[in-house]
PDB file of C-alpha atoms in Angstrom:
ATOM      1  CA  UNK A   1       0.000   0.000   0.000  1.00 58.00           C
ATOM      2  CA  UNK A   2       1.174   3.379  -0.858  1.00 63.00           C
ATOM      3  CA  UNK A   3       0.022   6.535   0.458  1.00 65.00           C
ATOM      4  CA  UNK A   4       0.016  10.280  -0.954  1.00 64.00           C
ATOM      5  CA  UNK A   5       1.530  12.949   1.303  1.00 68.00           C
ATOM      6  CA  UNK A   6      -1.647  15.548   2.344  1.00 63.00           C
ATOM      7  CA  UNK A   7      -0.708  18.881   2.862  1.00 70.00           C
ATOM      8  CA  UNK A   8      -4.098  20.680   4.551  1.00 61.00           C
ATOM      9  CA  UNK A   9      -5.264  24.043   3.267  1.00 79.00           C
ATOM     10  CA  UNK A  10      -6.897  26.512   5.281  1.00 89.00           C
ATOM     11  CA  UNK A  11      -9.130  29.475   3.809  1.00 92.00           C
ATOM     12  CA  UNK A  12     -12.575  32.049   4.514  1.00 96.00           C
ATOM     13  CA  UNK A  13     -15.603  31.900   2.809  1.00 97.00           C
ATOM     14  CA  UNK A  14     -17.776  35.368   2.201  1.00 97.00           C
ATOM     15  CA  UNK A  15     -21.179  34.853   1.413  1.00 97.00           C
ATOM     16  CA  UNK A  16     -23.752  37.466  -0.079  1.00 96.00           C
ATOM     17  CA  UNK A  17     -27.018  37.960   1.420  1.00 95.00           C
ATOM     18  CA  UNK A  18     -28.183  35.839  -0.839  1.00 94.00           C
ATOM     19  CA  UNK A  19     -25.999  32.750  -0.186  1.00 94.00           C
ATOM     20  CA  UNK A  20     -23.921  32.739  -3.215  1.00 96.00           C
ATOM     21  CA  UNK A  21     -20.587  32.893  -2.151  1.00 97.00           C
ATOM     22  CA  UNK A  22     -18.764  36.321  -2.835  1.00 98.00           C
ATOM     23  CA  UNK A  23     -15.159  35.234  -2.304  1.00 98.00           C
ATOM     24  CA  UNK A  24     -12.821  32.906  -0.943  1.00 96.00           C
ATOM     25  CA  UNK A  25      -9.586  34.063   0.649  1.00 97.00           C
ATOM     26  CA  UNK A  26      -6.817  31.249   0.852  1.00 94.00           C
ATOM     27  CA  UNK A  27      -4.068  31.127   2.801  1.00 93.00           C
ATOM     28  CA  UNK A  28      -1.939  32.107   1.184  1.00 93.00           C
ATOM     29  CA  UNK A  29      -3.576  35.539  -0.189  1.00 95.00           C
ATOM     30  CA  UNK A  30      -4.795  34.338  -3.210  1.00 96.00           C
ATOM     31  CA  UNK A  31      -8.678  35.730  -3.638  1.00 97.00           C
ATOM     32  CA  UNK A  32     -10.604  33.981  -5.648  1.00 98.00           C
ATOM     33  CA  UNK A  33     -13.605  36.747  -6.146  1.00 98.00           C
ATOM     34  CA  UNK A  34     -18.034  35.786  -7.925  1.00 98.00           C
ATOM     35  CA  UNK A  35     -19.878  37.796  -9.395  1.00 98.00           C
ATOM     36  CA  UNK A  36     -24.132  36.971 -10.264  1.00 97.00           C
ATOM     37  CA  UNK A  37     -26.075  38.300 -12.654  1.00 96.00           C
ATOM     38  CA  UNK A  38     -29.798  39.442 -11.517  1.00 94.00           C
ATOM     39  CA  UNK A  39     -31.170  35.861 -11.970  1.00 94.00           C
ATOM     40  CA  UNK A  40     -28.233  34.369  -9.768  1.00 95.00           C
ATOM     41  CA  UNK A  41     -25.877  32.614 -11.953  1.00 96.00           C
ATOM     42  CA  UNK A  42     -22.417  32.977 -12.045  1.00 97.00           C
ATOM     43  CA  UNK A  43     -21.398  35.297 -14.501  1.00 98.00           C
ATOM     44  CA  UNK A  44     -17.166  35.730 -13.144  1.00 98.00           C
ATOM     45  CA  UNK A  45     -14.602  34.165 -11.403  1.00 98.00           C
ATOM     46  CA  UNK A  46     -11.568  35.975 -10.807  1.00 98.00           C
ATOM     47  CA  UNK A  47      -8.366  34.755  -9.233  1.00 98.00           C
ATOM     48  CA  UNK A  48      -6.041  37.605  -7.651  1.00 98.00           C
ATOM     49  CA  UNK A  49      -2.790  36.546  -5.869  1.00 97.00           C
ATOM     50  CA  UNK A  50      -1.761  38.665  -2.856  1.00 96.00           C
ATOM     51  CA  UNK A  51       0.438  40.969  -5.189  1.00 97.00           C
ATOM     52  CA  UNK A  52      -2.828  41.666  -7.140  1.00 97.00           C
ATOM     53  CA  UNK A  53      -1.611  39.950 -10.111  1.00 97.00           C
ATOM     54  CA  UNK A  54      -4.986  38.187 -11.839  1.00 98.00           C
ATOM     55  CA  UNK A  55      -3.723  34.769 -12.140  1.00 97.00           C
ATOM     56  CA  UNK A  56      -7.634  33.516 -13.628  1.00 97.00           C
ATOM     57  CA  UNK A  57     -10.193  35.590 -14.856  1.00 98.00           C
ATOM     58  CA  UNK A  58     -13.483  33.443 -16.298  1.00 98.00           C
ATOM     59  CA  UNK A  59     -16.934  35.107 -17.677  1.00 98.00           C
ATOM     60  CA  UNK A  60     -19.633  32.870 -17.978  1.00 98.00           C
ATOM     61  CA  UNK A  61     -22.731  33.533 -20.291  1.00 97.00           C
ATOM     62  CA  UNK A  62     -26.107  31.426 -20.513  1.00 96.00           C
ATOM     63  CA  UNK A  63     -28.100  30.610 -23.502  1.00 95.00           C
ATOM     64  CA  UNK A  64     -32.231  31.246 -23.303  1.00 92.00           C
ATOM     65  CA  UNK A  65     -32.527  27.708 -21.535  1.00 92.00           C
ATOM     66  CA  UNK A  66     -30.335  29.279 -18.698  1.00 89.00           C
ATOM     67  CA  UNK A  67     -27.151  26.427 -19.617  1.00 91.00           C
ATOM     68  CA  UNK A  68     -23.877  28.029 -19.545  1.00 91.00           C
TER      69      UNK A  68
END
C-alpha cells in the first residue's frame, strides 16, 4: 500500500445575502472573487494573488434555456 503525502489548506468563505458565495480568501492571499447576474448565476470568477496579479479571470454567459 502506498500513500500520498496531504498537505491541509486553510481558507474564509464570504457569502452574499443571498448565499452565493462572494469570495474565498486562501491562505496564502490568493482571492478567488463571484460575481451573479440578476437571476443568480455565475457570470465571473476571478483569481487575484496577494500581489494583485490576476492569475484567472473566467466570464460565464447562458443561452435562453439558462445552460452556460
Amino acid at each position: 500500500m502506498s500513500s500520498l503525502p496531504v498537505r491541509a489548506t486553510s481558507f474564509a468563505i464570504e457569502y452574499r445575502d443571498d448565499d452565493n458565495k462572494s469570495q474565498i480568501t486562501r491562505e496564502d492571499g490568493t482571492v478567488i472573487a463571484y460575481d451573479y447576474d440578476d437571476a443568480k448565476r455565475l457570470i465571473e470568477e476571478k483569481w487575484t494573488a496577494s500581489d494583485q496579479t490576476v492569475l484567472h479571470h473566467f466570464q460565464y454567459t447562458y443561452d435562453a434555456a439558462g445552460n452556460r
